[in-house]
Amino acid sequence: MTDLIHRPRRLRKSAALRAMFEETTLSLNDLVLPIFVEEELDDYKAIDAMPGVMRIPEKQLAREIERIANAGIRSVMTFGISHHTDDTGSDAWKEDGLVARMSRICKQTVPENDSYVDTCFCEYTSHGHCGVLCGTRCG
């Protein structure tokens, strides 16, 4: 055993420092649940590439957000599947587009929870690319 000449109490000086250097903790408050929302969908639809994960009909989003909040999950991230695609992905930025509607539904249903929205363009563009394309050959 080593005899310490100086004990590093500086790391215990304040609550903020103690929290910074404490053991790692993980709880539901640290997690964000990804949910996949499809407009114009009538029923839940399985995502083959992710067993057990479903596409949620937009009209069921409020119910799902409430169910998720009741389970103790405070944060969700919505991934939209739009049926209104074009070359520029304009539905992602419209006031009445899927992204805006999902955000409004989440905040109106459980205002105290956090909601994040994925705005990757691939689901909003007719060509399926994940970004704004410039007219140059090499980007």
Tab-separated table of N, CA and C in Angstrom:
chain	number	residue	atom	x	y	z
A	1	MET	N	0.838	-1.181	0.000
A	1	MET	CA	0.000	0.000	0.000
A	1	MET	C	0.884	1.247	0.000
A	2	THR	N	0.488	2.225	-0.737
A	2	THR	CA	1.252	3.462	-0.839
A	2	THR	C	0.716	4.485	0.148
A	3	ASP	N	1.621	5.163	0.810
A	3	ASP	CA	1.214	6.245	1.696
A	3	ASP	C	1.138	7.519	0.870
A	4	LEU	N	-0.050	8.076	0.800
A	4	LEU	CA	-0.221	9.310	0.045
A	4	LEU	C	0.229	10.499	0.884
A	5	ILE	N	1.061	11.302	0.312
A	5	ILE	CA	1.489	12.523	0.980
A	5	ILE	C	0.394	13.580	0.822
A	6	HIS	N	-0.224	13.574	-0.361
A	6	HIS	CA	-1.266	14.557	-0.657
A	6	HIS	C	-2.503	13.822	-1.153
A	7	ARG	N	-3.613	14.036	-0.514
A	7	ARG	CA	-4.858	13.405	-0.958
A	7	ARG	C	-5.578	14.365	-1.898
A	8	PRO	N	-6.052	13.904	-3.051
A	8	PRO	CA	-6.659	14.792	-4.060
A	8	PRO	C	-8.088	15.227	-3.709
A	9	ARG	N	-8.222	15.941	-2.625
A	9	ARG	CA	-9.550	16.394	-2.202
A	9	ARG	C	-10.145	17.435	-3.147
A	10	ARG	N	-9.305	18.009	-3.977
A	10	ARG	CA	-9.812	19.030	-4.900
A	10	ARG	C	-10.928	18.471	-5.781
A	11	LEU	N	-10.919	17.157	-6.017
A	11	LEU	CA	-11.947	16.549	-6.855
A	11	LEU	C	-13.252	16.322	-6.093
A	12	ARG	N	-13.257	16.624	-4.807
A	12	ARG	CA	-14.468	16.463	-3.997
A	12	ARG	C	-14.957	17.802	-3.443
A	13	LYS	N	-14.379	18.881	-3.933
A	13	LYS	CA	-14.622	20.200	-3.365
A	13	LYS	C	-16.068	20.691	-3.532
A	14	SER	N	-16.674	20.432	-4.679
A	14	SER	CA	-18.036	20.918	-4.922
A	14	SER	C	-18.898	19.791	-5.493
A	15	ALA	N	-20.206	20.004	-5.431
A	15	ALA	CA	-21.139	19.000	-5.973
A	15	ALA	C	-20.913	18.807	-7.472
A	16	ALA	N	-20.622	19.891	-8.173
A	16	ALA	CA	-20.397	19.789	-9.621
A	16	ALA	C	-19.162	18.947	-9.932
A	17	LEU	N	-18.080	19.167	-9.189
A	17	LEU	CA	-16.867	18.368	-9.400
A	17	LEU	C	-17.082	16.908	-9.016
A	18	ARG	N	-17.791	16.685	-7.917
A	18	ARG	CA	-18.063	15.297	-7.523
A	18	ARG	C	-18.889	14.590	-8.592
A	19	ALA	N	-19.864	15.283	-9.149
A	19	ALA	CA	-20.692	14.686	-10.203
A	19	ALA	C	-19.864	14.395	-11.448
A	20	MET	N	-18.921	15.290	-11.757
A	20	MET	CA	-18.096	15.100	-12.948
A	20	MET	C	-17.198	13.874	-12.828
A	21	PHE	N	-16.694	13.612	-11.631
A	21	PHE	CA	-15.722	12.535	-11.447
A	21	PHE	C	-16.297	11.278	-10.793
A	22	GLU	N	-17.606	11.238	-10.604
A	22	GLU	CA	-18.204	10.045	-10.002
A	22	GLU	C	-18.219	8.888	-11.000
A	23	GLU	N	-18.561	7.740	-10.505
A	23	GLU	CA	-18.682	6.574	-11.374
A	23	GLU	C	-19.775	6.829	-12.407
A	24	THR	N	-19.639	6.202	-13.536
A	24	THR	CA	-20.624	6.358	-14.600
A	24	THR	C	-21.952	5.755	-14.175
A	25	THR	N	-23.006	6.513	-14.402
A	25	THR	CA	-24.349	6.015	-14.129
A	25	THR	C	-25.173	6.141	-15.401
A	26	LEU	N	-26.141	5.274	-15.539
A	26	LEU	CA	-27.004	5.286	-16.713
A	26	LEU	C	-28.426	5.013	-16.263
A	27	SER	N	-29.350	5.861	-16.701
A	27	SER	CA	-30.755	5.671	-16.345
A	27	SER	C	-31.617	5.997	-17.558
A	28	LEU	N	-32.920	5.818	-17.417
A	28	LEU	CA	-33.841	6.155	-18.506
A	28	LEU	C	-33.710	7.616	-18.917
A	29	ASN	N	-33.337	8.470	-17.977
A	29	ASN	CA	-33.188	9.895	-18.289
A	29	ASN	C	-32.060	10.165	-19.271
A	30	ASP	N	-31.146	9.222	-19.426
A	30	ASP	CA	-30.008	9.396	-20.324
A	30	ASP	C	-30.267	8.849	-21.725
A	31	LEU	N	-31.397	8.199	-21.921
A	31	LEU	CA	-31.665	7.520	-23.186
A	31	LEU	C	-32.660	8.286	-24.042
A	32	VAL	N	-32.512	8.149	-25.352
A	32	VAL	CA	-33.445	8.722	-26.320
A	32	VAL	C	-33.983	7.560	-27.146
A	33	LEU	N	-35.302	7.409	-27.167
A	33	LEU	CA	-35.922	6.310	-27.898
A	33	LEU	C	-36.181	6.728	-29.340
A	34	PRO	N	-35.618	6.027	-30.307
A	34	PRO	CA	-35.920	6.341	-31.706
A	34	PRO	C	-37.285	5.761	-32.082
A	35	ILE	N	-38.106	6.576	-32.739
A	35	ILE	CA	-39.383	6.078	-33.243
A	35	ILE	C	-39.522	6.478	-34.703
A	36	PHE	N	-40.146	5.615	-35.466
A	36	PHE	CA	-40.253	5.782	-36.909
A	36	PHE	C	-41.711	6.040	-37.246
A	37	VAL	N	-41.979	7.204	-37.828
A	37	VAL	CA	-43.346	7.660	-38.061
A	37	VAL	C	-43.569	7.798	-39.562
A	38	GLU	N	-44.608	7.136	-40.038
A	38	GLU	CA	-44.918	7.205	-41.470
A	38	GLU	C	-46.270	7.871	-41.658
A	39	GLU	N	-46.291	8.864	-42.540
A	39	GLU	CA	-47.559	9.511	-42.838
A	39	GLU	C	-48.362	8.628	-43.796
A	40	GLU	N	-49.672	8.819	-43.790
A	40	GLU	CA	-50.594	8.101	-44.674
A	40	GLU	C	-50.543	6.588	-44.479
A	41	LEU	N	-50.119	6.142	-43.318
A	41	LEU	CA	-50.077	4.719	-42.992
A	41	LEU	C	-51.283	4.422	-42.102
A	42	ASP	N	-51.990	3.334	-42.393
A	42	ASP	CA	-53.193	3.007	-41.625
A	42	ASP	C	-52.922	2.144	-40.404
A	43	ASP	N	-51.916	1.299	-40.468
A	43	ASP	CA	-51.648	0.381	-39.369
A	43	ASP	C	-50.142	0.300	-39.130
A	44	TYR	N	-49.768	-0.172	-37.968
A	44	TYR	CA	-48.357	-0.354	-37.646
A	44	TYR	C	-47.736	-1.314	-38.661
A	45	LYS	N	-46.489	-1.055	-39.006
A	45	LYS	CA	-45.816	-1.860	-40.027
A	45	LYS	C	-44.427	-2.236	-39.517
A	46	ALA	N	-44.119	-3.520	-39.561
A	46	ALA	CA	-42.814	-3.998	-39.096
A	46	ALA	C	-41.698	-3.477	-39.994
A	47	ILE	N	-40.553	-3.194	-39.386
A	47	ILE	CA	-39.357	-2.822	-40.138
A	47	ILE	C	-38.493	-4.080	-40.189
A	48	ASP	N	-38.416	-4.691	-41.354
A	48	ASP	CA	-37.744	-5.985	-41.499
A	48	ASP	C	-36.297	-5.968	-41.016
A	49	ALA	N	-35.594	-4.873	-41.249
A	49	ALA	CA	-34.176	-4.794	-40.881
A	49	ALA	C	-33.966	-4.632	-39.374
A	50	MET	N	-35.036	-4.323	-38.630
A	50	MET	CA	-34.939	-4.127	-37.181
A	50	MET	C	-36.048	-4.926	-36.498
A	51	PRO	N	-35.805	-6.203	-36.234
A	51	PRO	CA	-36.841	-7.043	-35.625
A	51	PRO	C	-37.395	-6.435	-34.335
A	52	GLY	N	-38.712	-6.417	-34.238
A	52	GLY	CA	-39.379	-5.873	-33.061
A	52	GLY	C	-39.660	-4.386	-33.132
A	53	VAL	N	-39.177	-3.713	-34.170
A	53	VAL	CA	-39.391	-2.272	-34.321
A	53	VAL	C	-40.445	-2.056	-35.400
A	54	MET	N	-41.363	-1.142	-35.121
A	54	MET	CA	-42.474	-0.884	-36.033
A	54	MET	C	-42.449	0.554	-36.542
A	55	ARG	N	-42.990	0.732	-37.740
A	55	ARG	CA	-43.307	2.078	-38.218
A	55	ARG	C	-44.653	2.438	-37.612
A	56	ILE	N	-44.718	3.616	-37.043
A	56	ILE	CA	-45.925	4.078	-36.369
A	56	ILE	C	-46.710	4.953	-37.338
A	57	PRO	N	-48.011	4.716	-37.487
A	57	PRO	CA	-48.815	5.632	-38.302
A	57	PRO	C	-48.828	7.021	-37.652
A	58	GLU	N	-48.719	8.046	-38.456
A	58	GLU	CA	-48.705	9.408	-37.910
A	58	GLU	C	-49.924	9.667	-37.029
A	59	LYS	N	-51.069	9.136	-37.410
A	59	LYS	CA	-52.289	9.375	-36.633
A	59	LYS	C	-52.251	8.692	-35.259
A	60	GLN	N	-51.295	7.799	-35.022
A	60	GLN	CA	-51.136	7.132	-33.728
A	60	GLN	C	-49.987	7.719	-32.903
A	61	LEU	N	-49.327	8.738	-33.433
A	61	LEU	CA	-48.132	9.266	-32.771
A	61	LEU	C	-48.424	9.793	-31.368
A	62	ALA	N	-49.495	10.550	-31.199
A	62	ALA	CA	-49.810	11.101	-29.874
A	62	ALA	C	-50.008	9.977	-28.858
A	63	ARG	N	-50.721	8.949	-29.247
A	63	ARG	CA	-50.951	7.812	-28.351
A	63	ARG	C	-49.633	7.135	-27.975
A	64	GLU	N	-48.744	6.981	-28.955
A	64	GLU	CA	-47.446	6.348	-28.700
A	64	GLU	C	-46.568	7.206	-27.793
A	65	ILE	N	-46.572	8.508	-28.018
A	65	ILE	CA	-45.778	9.424	-27.183
A	65	ILE	C	-46.255	9.349	-25.732
A	66	GLU	N	-47.551	9.302	-25.545
A	66	GLU	CA	-48.109	9.183	-24.197
A	66	GLU	C	-47.722	7.845	-23.559
A	67	ARG	N	-47.815	6.776	-24.320
A	67	ARG	CA	-47.452	5.444	-23.826
A	67	ARG	C	-45.970	5.398	-23.432
A	68	ILE	N	-45.120	5.988	-24.266
A	68	ILE	CA	-43.676	6.022	-24.007
A	68	ILE	C	-43.385	6.825	-22.738
A	69	ALA	N	-44.040	7.973	-22.592
A	69	ALA	CA	-43.847	8.806	-21.398
A	69	ALA	C	-44.313	8.071	-20.144
A	70	ASN	N	-45.421	7.362	-20.235
A	70	ASN	CA	-45.929	6.601	-19.085
A	70	ASN	C	-44.988	5.471	-18.692
A	71	ALA	N	-44.163	5.016	-19.627
A	71	ALA	CA	-43.173	3.975	-19.333
A	71	ALA	C	-41.915	4.561	-18.682
A	72	GLY	N	-41.858	5.899	-18.551
A	72	GLY	CA	-40.725	6.540	-17.888
A	72	GLY	C	-39.644	7.041	-18.832
A	73	ILE	N	-39.884	6.947	-20.128
A	73	ILE	CA	-38.901	7.429	-21.104
A	73	ILE	C	-39.206	8.891	-21.394
A	74	ARG	N	-38.230	9.758	-21.168
A	74	ARG	CA	-38.443	11.204	-21.266
A	74	ARG	C	-38.058	11.815	-22.601
A	75	SER	N	-37.341	11.077	-23.440
A	75	SER	CA	-36.857	11.652	-24.698
A	75	SER	C	-37.090	10.692	-25.853
A	76	VAL	N	-37.563	11.257	-26.973
A	76	VAL	CA	-37.734	10.473	-28.194
A	76	VAL	C	-37.090	11.216	-29.353
A	77	MET	N	-36.717	10.470	-30.364
A	77	MET	CA	-36.247	11.059	-31.613
A	77	MET	C	-37.082	10.461	-32.726
A	78	THR	N	-37.785	11.332	-33.447
A	78	THR	CA	-38.660	10.864	-34.512
A	78	THR	C	-37.918	10.833	-35.842
A	79	PHE	N	-38.135	9.755	-36.563
A	79	PHE	CA	-37.619	9.582	-37.912
A	79	PHE	C	-38.835	9.488	-38.816
A	80	GLY	N	-39.010	10.462	-39.690
A	80	GLY	CA	-40.197	10.503	-40.532
A	80	GLY	C	-40.021	9.764	-41.844
A	81	ILE	N	-41.101	9.145	-42.283
A	81	ILE	CA	-41.154	8.524	-43.602
A	81	ILE	C	-42.248	9.264	-44.358
A	82	SER	N	-41.827	10.142	-45.257
A	82	SER	CA	-42.743	11.023	-45.976
A	82	SER	C	-43.209	10.389	-47.281
A	83	HIS	N	-44.426	10.716	-47.654
A	83	HIS	CA	-44.955	10.301	-48.954
A	83	HIS	C	-45.000	11.488	-49.909
A	84	HIS	N	-44.411	12.600	-49.487
A	84	HIS	CA	-44.377	13.808	-50.316
A	84	HIS	C	-42.917	14.176	-50.588
A	85	THR	N	-42.312	13.463	-51.510
A	85	THR	CA	-40.896	13.679	-51.812
A	85	THR	C	-40.733	14.522	-53.066
A	86	ASP	N	-39.617	15.220	-53.148
A	86	ASP	CA	-39.247	15.952	-54.357
A	86	ASP	C	-37.723	16.038	-54.411
A	87	ASP	N	-37.194	16.696	-55.426
A	87	ASP	CA	-35.742	16.759	-55.618
A	87	ASP	C	-35.000	17.471	-54.488
A	88	THR	N	-35.674	18.387	-53.800
A	88	THR	CA	-34.998	19.175	-52.768
A	88	THR	C	-35.374	18.783	-51.337
A	89	GLY	N	-36.266	17.828	-51.175
A	89	GLY	CA	-36.672	17.421	-49.830
A	89	GLY	C	-37.452	18.491	-49.096
A	90	SER	N	-38.226	19.266	-49.839
A	90	SER	CA	-38.898	20.431	-49.263
A	90	SER	C	-39.886	20.093	-48.148
A	91	ASP	N	-40.425	18.885	-48.138
A	91	ASP	CA	-41.379	18.534	-47.078
A	91	ASP	C	-40.723	18.559	-45.700
A	92	ALA	N	-39.418	18.377	-45.653
A	92	ALA	CA	-38.711	18.396	-44.367
A	92	ALA	C	-38.711	19.787	-43.735
A	93	TRP	N	-38.900	20.837	-44.527
A	93	TRP	CA	-38.798	22.206	-44.017
A	93	TRP	C	-40.118	22.961	-44.020
A	94	LYS	N	-41.184	22.360	-44.541
A	94	LYS	CA	-42.476	23.053	-44.603
A	94	LYS	C	-43.098	23.175	-43.213
A	95	GLU	N	-43.807	24.277	-43.001
A	95	GLU	CA	-44.521	24.486	-41.736
A	95	GLU	C	-45.540	23.383	-41.479
A	96	ASP	N	-46.134	22.855	-42.544
A	96	ASP	CA	-47.128	21.796	-42.391
A	96	ASP	C	-46.589	20.447	-42.863
A	97	GLY	N	-45.274	20.344	-43.018
A	97	GLY	CA	-44.645	19.095	-43.441
A	97	GLY	C	-44.566	18.096	-42.294
A	98	LEU	N	-44.142	16.900	-42.606
A	98	LEU	CA	-44.104	15.822	-41.619
A	98	LEU	C	-43.218	16.153	-40.420
A	99	VAL	N	-42.061	16.737	-40.641
A	99	VAL	CA	-41.150	17.073	-39.538
A	99	VAL	C	-41.832	18.018	-38.550
A	100	ALA	N	-42.445	19.070	-39.064
A	100	ALA	CA	-43.118	20.044	-38.199
A	100	ALA	C	-44.313	19.418	-37.486
A	101	ARG	N	-45.069	18.592	-38.186
A	101	ARG	CA	-46.228	17.945	-37.561
A	101	ARG	C	-45.799	17.006	-36.438
A	102	MET	N	-44.746	16.226	-36.671
A	102	MET	CA	-44.262	15.323	-35.623
A	102	MET	C	-43.827	16.112	-34.392
A	103	SER	N	-43.102	17.200	-34.603
A	103	SER	CA	-42.641	18.032	-33.483
A	103	SER	C	-43.816	18.580	-32.689
A	104	ARG	N	-44.811	19.095	-33.404
A	104	ARG	CA	-45.982	19.655	-32.719
A	104	ARG	C	-46.720	18.587	-31.916
A	105	ILE	N	-46.918	17.423	-32.516
A	105	ILE	CA	-47.634	16.342	-31.824
A	105	ILE	C	-46.888	15.947	-30.552
A	106	CYS	N	-45.581	15.786	-30.642
A	106	CYS	CA	-44.790	15.392	-29.466
A	106	CYS	C	-44.895	16.431	-28.362
A	107	LYS	N	-44.733	17.707	-28.690
A	107	LYS	CA	-44.737	18.757	-27.674
A	107	LYS	C	-46.130	19.005	-27.108
A	108	GLN	N	-47.170	18.844	-27.932
A	108	GLN	CA	-48.532	19.038	-27.426
A	108	GLN	C	-48.966	17.879	-26.535
A	109	THR	N	-48.478	16.688	-26.820
A	109	THR	CA	-48.897	15.510	-26.066
A	109	THR	C	-48.239	15.449	-24.694
A	110	VAL	N	-46.933	15.603	-24.643
A	110	VAL	CA	-46.195	15.566	-23.371
A	110	VAL	C	-45.180	16.716	-23.397
A	111	PRO	N	-45.640	17.942	-23.089
A	111	PRO	CA	-44.772	19.120	-23.234
A	111	PRO	C	-43.506	19.096	-22.387
A	112	GLU	N	-43.529	18.385	-21.270
A	112	GLU	CA	-42.355	18.382	-20.391
A	112	GLU	C	-41.249	17.456	-20.877
A	113	ASN	N	-41.528	16.608	-21.841
A	113	ASN	CA	-40.508	15.689	-22.360
A	113	ASN	C	-39.744	16.304	-23.524
A	114	ASP	N	-38.584	15.723	-23.810
A	114	ASP	CA	-37.764	16.190	-24.922
A	114	ASP	C	-38.107	15.403	-26.176
A	115	SER	N	-38.128	16.100	-27.296
A	115	SER	CA	-38.294	15.400	-28.571
A	115	SER	C	-37.303	15.992	-29.564
A	116	TYR	N	-36.705	15.109	-30.313
A	116	TYR	CA	-35.727	15.478	-31.327
A	116	TYR	C	-36.240	14.934	-32.649
A	117	VAL	N	-35.904	15.608	-33.725
A	117	VAL	CA	-36.379	15.177	-35.035
A	117	VAL	C	-35.193	14.981	-35.962
A	118	ASP	N	-35.125	13.808	-36.568
A	118	ASP	CA	-34.106	13.537	-37.573
A	118	ASP	C	-34.543	14.209	-38.869
A	119	THR	N	-33.660	14.974	-39.471
A	119	THR	CA	-33.997	15.629	-40.736
A	119	THR	C	-33.081	15.178	-41.862
A	120	CYS	N	-32.643	13.949	-41.791
A	120	CYS	CA	-31.876	13.388	-42.897
A	120	CYS	C	-32.765	13.429	-44.141
A	121	PHE	N	-32.245	13.904	-45.224
A	121	PHE	CA	-33.055	14.141	-46.411
A	121	PHE	C	-33.483	12.890	-47.174
A	122	CYS	N	-32.879	11.751	-46.907
A	122	CYS	CA	-33.144	10.574	-47.750
A	122	CYS	C	-34.617	10.202	-47.804
A	123	GLU	N	-35.365	10.401	-46.736
A	123	GLU	CA	-36.793	10.065	-46.738
A	123	GLU	C	-37.662	11.171	-47.329
A	124	TYR	N	-37.070	12.314	-47.650
A	124	TYR	CA	-37.842	13.444	-48.151
A	124	TYR	C	-37.500	13.803	-49.594
A	125	THR	N	-36.466	13.171	-50.147
A	125	THR	CA	-36.067	13.463	-51.526
A	125	THR	C	-36.482	12.338	-52.458
A	126	SER	N	-36.784	12.700	-53.680
A	126	SER	CA	-37.197	11.710	-54.680
A	126	SER	C	-36.032	10.823	-55.106
A	127	HIS	N	-34.796	11.301	-54.943
A	127	HIS	CA	-33.627	10.522	-55.359
A	127	HIS	C	-33.019	9.723	-54.210
A	128	GLY	N	-33.464	9.967	-52.962
A	128	GLY	CA	-33.017	9.176	-51.822
A	128	GLY	C	-31.669	9.536	-51.241
A	129	HIS	N	-31.059	10.642	-51.683
A	129	HIS	CA	-29.770	11.052	-51.121
A	129	HIS	C	-29.981	11.828	-49.828
A	130	CYS	N	-29.015	11.738	-48.934
A	130	CYS	CA	-29.122	12.311	-47.591
A	130	CYS	C	-28.553	13.715	-47.480
A	131	GLY	N	-28.739	14.534	-48.434
A	131	GLY	CA	-28.218	15.882	-48.322
A	131	GLY	C	-28.639	16.723	-49.500
A	132	VAL	N	-28.295	17.973	-49.414
A	132	VAL	CA	-28.606	18.895	-50.490
A	132	VAL	C	-27.587	18.677	-51.593
A	133	LEU	N	-28.064	18.422	-52.786
A	133	LEU	CA	-27.162	18.198	-53.913
A	133	LEU	C	-26.895	19.511	-54.622
A	134	CYS	N	-25.625	19.773	-54.872
A	134	CYS	CA	-25.239	20.936	-55.655
A	134	CYS	C	-25.050	20.465	-57.085
A	135	GLY	N	-25.128	21.339	-58.017
A	135	GLY	CA	-25.065	20.972	-59.418
A	135	GLY	C	-23.692	20.592	-59.936
A	136	THR	N	-22.704	20.437	-59.073
A	136	THR	CA	-21.370	20.106	-59.553
A	136	THR	C	-21.170	18.607	-59.621
A	137	ARG	N	-20.220	18.199	-60.415
A	137	ARG	CA	-19.965	16.783	-60.635
A	137	ARG	C	-19.427	16.079	-59.386
A	138	CYS	N	-18.562	16.734	-58.658
A	138	CYS	CA	-17.926	16.099	-57.499
A	138	CYS	C	-18.431	16.664	-56.172
A	139	GLY	N	-19.549	17.318	-56.184
A	139	GLY	CA	-20.145	17.768	-54.939
A	139	GLY	C	-19.787	19.138	-54.531
